[in-house]
PDB file of C-alpha atoms and ligand atoms in Angstrom:
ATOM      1  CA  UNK A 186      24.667  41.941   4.551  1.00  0.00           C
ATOM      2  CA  UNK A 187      27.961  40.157   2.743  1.00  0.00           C
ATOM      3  CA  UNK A 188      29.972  39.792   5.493  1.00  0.00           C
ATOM      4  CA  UNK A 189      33.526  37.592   5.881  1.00  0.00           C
ATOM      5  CA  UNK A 190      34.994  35.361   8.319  1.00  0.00           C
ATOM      6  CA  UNK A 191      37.902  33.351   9.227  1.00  0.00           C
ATOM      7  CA  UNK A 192      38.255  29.548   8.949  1.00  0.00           C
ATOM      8  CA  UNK A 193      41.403  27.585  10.518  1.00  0.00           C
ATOM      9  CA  UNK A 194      41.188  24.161   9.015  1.00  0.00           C
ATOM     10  CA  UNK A 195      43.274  22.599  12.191  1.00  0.00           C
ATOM     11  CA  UNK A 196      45.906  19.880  11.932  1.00  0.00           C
ATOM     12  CA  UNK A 197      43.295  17.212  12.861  1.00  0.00           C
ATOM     13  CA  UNK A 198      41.818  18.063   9.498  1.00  0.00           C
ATOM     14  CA  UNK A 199      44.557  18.202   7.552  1.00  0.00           C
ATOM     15  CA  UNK A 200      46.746  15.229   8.652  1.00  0.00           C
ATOM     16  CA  UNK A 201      43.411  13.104   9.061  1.00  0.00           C
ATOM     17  CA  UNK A 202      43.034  13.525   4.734  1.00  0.00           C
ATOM     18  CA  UNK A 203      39.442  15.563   5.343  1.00  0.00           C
ATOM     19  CA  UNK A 204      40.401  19.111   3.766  1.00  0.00           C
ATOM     20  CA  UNK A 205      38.162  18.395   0.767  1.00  0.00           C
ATOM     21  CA  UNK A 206      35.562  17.131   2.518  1.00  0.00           C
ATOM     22  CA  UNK A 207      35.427  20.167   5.128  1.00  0.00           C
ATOM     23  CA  UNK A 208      35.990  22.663   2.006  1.00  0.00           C
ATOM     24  CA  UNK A 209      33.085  20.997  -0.080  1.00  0.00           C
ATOM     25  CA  UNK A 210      30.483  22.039   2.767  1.00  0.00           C
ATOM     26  CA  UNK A 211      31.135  25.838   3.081  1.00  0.00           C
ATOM     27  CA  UNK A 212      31.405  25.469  -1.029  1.00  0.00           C
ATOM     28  CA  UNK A 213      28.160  23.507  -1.333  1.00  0.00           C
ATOM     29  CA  UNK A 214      26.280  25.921   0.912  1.00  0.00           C
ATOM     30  CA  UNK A 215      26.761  28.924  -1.270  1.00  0.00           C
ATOM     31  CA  UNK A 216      29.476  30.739   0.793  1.00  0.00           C
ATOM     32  CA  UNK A 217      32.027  32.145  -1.244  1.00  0.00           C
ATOM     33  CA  UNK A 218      36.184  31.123  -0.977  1.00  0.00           C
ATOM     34  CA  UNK A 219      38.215  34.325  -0.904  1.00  0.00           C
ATOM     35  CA  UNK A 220      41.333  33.830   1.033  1.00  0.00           C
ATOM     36  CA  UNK A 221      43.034  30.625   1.041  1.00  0.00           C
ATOM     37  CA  UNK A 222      46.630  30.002   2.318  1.00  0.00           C
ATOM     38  CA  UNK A 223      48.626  27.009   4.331  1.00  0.00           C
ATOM     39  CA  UNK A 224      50.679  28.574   7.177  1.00  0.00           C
ATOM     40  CA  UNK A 225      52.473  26.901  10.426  1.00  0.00           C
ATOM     41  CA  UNK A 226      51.584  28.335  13.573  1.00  0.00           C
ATOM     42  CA  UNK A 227      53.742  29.200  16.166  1.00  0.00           C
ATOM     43  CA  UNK A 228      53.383  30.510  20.167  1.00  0.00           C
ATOM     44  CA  UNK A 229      53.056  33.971  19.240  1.00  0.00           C
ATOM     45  CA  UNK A 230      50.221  34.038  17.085  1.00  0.00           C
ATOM     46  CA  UNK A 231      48.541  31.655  18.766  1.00  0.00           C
ATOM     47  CA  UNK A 232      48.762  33.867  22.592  1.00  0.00           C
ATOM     48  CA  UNK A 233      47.148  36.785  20.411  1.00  0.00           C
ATOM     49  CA  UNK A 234      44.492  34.258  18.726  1.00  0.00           C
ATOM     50  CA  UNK A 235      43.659  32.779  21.935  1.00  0.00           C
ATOM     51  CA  UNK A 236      44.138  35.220  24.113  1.00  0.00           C
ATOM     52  CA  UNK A 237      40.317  34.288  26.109  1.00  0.00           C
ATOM     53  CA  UNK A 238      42.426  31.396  27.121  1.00  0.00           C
ATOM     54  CA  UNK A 239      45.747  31.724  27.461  1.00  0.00           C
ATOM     55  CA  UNK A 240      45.673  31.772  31.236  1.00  0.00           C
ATOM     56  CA  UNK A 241      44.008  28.159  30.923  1.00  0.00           C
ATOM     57  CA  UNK A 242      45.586  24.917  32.230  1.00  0.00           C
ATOM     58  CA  UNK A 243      45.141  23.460  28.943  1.00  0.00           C
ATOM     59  CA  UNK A 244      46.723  26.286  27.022  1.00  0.00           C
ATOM     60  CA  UNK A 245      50.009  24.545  26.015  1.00  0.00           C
ATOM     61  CA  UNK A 246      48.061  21.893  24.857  1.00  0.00           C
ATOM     62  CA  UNK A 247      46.054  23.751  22.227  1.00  0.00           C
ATOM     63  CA  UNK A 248      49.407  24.998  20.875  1.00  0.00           C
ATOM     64  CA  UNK A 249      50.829  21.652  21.071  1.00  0.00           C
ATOM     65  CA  UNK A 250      47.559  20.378  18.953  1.00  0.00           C
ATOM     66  CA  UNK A 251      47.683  23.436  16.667  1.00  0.00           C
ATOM     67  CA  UNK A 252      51.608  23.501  16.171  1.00  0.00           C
ATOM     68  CA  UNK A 253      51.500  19.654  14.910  1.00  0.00           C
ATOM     69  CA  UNK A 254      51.320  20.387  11.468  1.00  0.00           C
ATOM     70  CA  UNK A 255      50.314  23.141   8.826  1.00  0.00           C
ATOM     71  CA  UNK A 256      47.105  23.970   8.764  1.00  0.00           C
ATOM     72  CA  UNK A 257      44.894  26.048   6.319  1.00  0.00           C
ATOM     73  CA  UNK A 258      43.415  29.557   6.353  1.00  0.00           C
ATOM     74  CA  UNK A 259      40.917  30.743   4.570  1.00  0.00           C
ATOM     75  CA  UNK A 260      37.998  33.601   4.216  1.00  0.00           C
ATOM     76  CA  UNK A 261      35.206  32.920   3.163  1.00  0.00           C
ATOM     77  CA  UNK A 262      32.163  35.412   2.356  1.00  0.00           C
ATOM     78  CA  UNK A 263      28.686  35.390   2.387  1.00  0.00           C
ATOM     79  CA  UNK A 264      25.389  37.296   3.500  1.00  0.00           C
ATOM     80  CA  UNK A 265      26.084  37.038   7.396  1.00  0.00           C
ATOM     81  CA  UNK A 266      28.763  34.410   6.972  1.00  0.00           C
ATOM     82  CA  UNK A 267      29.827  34.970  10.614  1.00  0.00           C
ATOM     83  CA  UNK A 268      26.797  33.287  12.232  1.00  0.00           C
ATOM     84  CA  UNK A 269      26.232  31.298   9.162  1.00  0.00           C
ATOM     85  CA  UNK A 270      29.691  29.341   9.586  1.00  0.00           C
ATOM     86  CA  UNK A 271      29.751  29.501  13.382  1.00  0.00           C
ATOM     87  CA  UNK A 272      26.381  27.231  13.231  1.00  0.00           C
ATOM     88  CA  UNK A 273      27.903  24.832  10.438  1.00  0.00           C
ATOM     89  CA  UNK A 274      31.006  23.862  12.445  1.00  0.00           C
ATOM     90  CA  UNK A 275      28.604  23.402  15.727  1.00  0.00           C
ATOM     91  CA  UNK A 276      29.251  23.696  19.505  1.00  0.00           C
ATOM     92  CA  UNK A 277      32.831  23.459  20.430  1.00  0.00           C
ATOM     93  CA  UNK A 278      32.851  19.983  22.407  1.00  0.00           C
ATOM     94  CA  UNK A 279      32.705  17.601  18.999  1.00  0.00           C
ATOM     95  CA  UNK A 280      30.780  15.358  21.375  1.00  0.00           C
ATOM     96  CA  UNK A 281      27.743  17.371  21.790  1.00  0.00           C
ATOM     97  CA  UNK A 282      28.003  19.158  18.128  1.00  0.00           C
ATOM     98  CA  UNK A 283      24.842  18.307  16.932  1.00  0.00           C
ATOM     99  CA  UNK A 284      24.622  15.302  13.765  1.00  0.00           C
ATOM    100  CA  UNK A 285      25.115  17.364   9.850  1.00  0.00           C
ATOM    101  CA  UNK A 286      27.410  20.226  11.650  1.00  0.00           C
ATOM    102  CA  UNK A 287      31.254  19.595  11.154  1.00  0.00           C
ATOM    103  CA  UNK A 288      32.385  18.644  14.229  1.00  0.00           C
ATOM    104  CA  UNK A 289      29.118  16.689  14.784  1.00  0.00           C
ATOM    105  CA  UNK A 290      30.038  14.570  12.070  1.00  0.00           C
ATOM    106  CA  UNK A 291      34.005  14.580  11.765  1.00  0.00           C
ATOM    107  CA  UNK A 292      35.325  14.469  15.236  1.00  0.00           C
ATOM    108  CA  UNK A 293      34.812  13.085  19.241  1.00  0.00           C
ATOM    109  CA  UNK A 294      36.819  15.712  21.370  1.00  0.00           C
ATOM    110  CA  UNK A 295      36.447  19.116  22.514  1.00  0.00           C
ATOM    111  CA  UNK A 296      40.444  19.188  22.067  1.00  0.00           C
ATOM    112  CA  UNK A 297      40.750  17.720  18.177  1.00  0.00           C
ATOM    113  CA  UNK A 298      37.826  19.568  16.679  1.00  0.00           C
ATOM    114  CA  UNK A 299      38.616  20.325  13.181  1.00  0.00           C
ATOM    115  CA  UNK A 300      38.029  23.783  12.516  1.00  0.00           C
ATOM    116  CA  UNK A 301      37.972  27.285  13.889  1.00  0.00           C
ATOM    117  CA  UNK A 302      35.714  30.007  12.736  1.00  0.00           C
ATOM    118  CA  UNK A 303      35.859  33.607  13.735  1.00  0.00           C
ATOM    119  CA  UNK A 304      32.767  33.948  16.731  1.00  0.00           C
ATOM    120  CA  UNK A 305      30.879  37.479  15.695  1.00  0.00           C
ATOM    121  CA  UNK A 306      31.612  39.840  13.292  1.00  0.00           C
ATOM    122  CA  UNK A 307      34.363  42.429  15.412  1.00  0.00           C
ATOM    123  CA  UNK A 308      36.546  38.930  15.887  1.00  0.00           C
ATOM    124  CA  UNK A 309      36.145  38.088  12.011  1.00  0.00           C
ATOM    125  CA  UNK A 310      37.707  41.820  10.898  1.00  0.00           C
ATOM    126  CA  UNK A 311      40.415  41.645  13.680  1.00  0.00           C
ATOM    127  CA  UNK A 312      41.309  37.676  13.198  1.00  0.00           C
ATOM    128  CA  UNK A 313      41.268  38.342   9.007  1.00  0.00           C
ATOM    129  CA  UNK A 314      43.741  41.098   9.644  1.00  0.00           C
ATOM    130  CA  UNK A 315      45.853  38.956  11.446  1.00  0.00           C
ATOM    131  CA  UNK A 316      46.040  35.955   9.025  1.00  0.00           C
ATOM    132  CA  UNK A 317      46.184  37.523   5.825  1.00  0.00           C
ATOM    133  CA  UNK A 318      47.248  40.369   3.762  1.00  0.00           C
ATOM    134  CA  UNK A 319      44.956  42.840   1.522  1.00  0.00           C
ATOM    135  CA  UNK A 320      46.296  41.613  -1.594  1.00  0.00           C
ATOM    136  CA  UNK A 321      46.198  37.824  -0.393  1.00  0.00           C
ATOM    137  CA  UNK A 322      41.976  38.174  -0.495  1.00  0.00           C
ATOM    138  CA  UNK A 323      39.776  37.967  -4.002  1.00  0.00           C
ATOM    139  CA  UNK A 324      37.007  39.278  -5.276  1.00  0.00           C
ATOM    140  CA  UNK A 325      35.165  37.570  -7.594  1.00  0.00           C
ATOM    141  CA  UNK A 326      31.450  36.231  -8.663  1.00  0.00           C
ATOM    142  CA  UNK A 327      30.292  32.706  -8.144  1.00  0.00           C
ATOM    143  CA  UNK A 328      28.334  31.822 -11.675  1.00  0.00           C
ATOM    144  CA  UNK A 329      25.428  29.977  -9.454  1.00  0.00           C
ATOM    145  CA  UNK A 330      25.196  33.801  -6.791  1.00  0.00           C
ATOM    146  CA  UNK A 331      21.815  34.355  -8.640  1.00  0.00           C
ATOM    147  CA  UNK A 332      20.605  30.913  -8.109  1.00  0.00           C
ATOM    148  CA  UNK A 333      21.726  31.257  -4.279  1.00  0.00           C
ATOM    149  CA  UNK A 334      20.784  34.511  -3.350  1.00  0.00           C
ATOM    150  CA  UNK A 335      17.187  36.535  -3.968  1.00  0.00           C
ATOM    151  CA  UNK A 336      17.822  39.852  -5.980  1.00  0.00           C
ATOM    152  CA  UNK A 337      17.818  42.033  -2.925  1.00  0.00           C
ATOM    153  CA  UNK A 338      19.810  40.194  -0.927  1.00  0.00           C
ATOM    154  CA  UNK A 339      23.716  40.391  -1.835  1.00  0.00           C
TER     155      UNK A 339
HETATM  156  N1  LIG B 346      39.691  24.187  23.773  1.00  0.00           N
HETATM  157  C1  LIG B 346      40.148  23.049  24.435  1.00  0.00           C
HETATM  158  N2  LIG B 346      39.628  22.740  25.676  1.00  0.00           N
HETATM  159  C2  LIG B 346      38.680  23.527  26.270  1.00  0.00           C
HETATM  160  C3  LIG B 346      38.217  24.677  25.595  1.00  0.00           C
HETATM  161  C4  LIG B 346      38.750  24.988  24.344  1.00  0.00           C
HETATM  162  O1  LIG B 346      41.006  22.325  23.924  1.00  0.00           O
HETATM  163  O2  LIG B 346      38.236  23.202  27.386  1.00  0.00           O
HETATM  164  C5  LIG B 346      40.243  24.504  22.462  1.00  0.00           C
HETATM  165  C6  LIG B 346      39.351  23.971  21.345  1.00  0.00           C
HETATM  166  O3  LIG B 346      40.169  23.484  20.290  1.00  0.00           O
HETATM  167  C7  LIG B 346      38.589  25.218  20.923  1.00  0.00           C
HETATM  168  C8  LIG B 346      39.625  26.314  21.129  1.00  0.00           C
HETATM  169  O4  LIG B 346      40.338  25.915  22.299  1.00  0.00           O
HETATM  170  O5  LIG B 346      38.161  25.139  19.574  1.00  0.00           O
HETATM  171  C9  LIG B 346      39.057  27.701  21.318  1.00  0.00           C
HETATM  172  O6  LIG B 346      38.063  27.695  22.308  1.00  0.00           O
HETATM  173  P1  LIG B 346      36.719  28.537  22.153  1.00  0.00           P
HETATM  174  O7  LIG B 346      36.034  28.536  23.475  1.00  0.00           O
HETATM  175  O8  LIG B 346      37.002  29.858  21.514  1.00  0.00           O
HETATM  176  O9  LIG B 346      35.850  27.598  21.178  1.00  0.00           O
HETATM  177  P2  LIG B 346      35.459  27.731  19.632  1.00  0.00           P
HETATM  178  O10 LIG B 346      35.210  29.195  19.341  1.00  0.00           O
HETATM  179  O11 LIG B 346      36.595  27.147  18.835  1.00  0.00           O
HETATM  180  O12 LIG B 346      34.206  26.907  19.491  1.00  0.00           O
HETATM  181 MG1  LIG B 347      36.323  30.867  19.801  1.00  0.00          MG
END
């Protein structure tokens, strides 16, 4: 089933010049772009994002790391893009992210890892709620869907 998910394209990524790069591999693997925005985050948003670790030690230094500069937002949509994404970007320690998975191949620390993706489908609808608007997510059709997808698939 079409499904959508969230992407955070963290400062790392941004300030380190590898937005395009990131980008090209959820483009190049036939998910779909439908939500795209640059935003600051702030304390708030980030206790309610993180709120599985917000009790943590570490805590004020993931909002340091994700308050030092914009980062980017997007949706993106494909059949079971929840799982599908969530295995692109790899485990969450860069270290042991297996080779050809983003943070395999972009970054060394479990605290600078590039990217968040929402983790299962119930996080996707609640953290796409929280980062966008209705009318700030698309609809359209890729001109290559029938060259990614079988008939019976979409
Ligand atoms: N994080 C960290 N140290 C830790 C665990 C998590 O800095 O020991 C950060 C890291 O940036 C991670 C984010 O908190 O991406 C959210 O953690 P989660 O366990 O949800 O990992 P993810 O879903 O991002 O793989
Ligand atoms: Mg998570």
């Amino acid at each position: 089933m079409s499904e959508r998910t969230l992407i955070i394209l963290k400062p790392d990524t941004v300030t380190r010049g590898l937005l395009g790069k990131v980008i090209s591999r959820f483009e190049e693997k036939g998910l779909k772009l439908v939500g795209c925005k640059m935003i600051e985050l702030n304390n708030e948003v980030l206790e309610k994002h993180y709120d599985h670790l917000k009790d943590k030690p570490f805590f004020p230094s993931i909002v340091s790391y994700m308050t030092s500069s914009p980062v980017l937002v997007q949706a993106w949509e494909g059949v079971e893009a929840v799982d599908v994404v969530r295995l692109m970007i790899g485990v969450t320690n860069s270290r042991q992210a297996q080779p050809g998975t983003v943070r395999g191949d972009f970054a060394m620390s479990i605290g600078r890892n590039i990217v968040h993706a929402s983790e299962d489908i119930d996080a996707a609808k609640v953290e796409l709620e929280r980062f966008f608007d209705q009318n700030e997510l698309y609809s359209y059709t890729r001109a290559d869907e029938d060259k990614i997808y079988e008939d019976d698939e979409k």
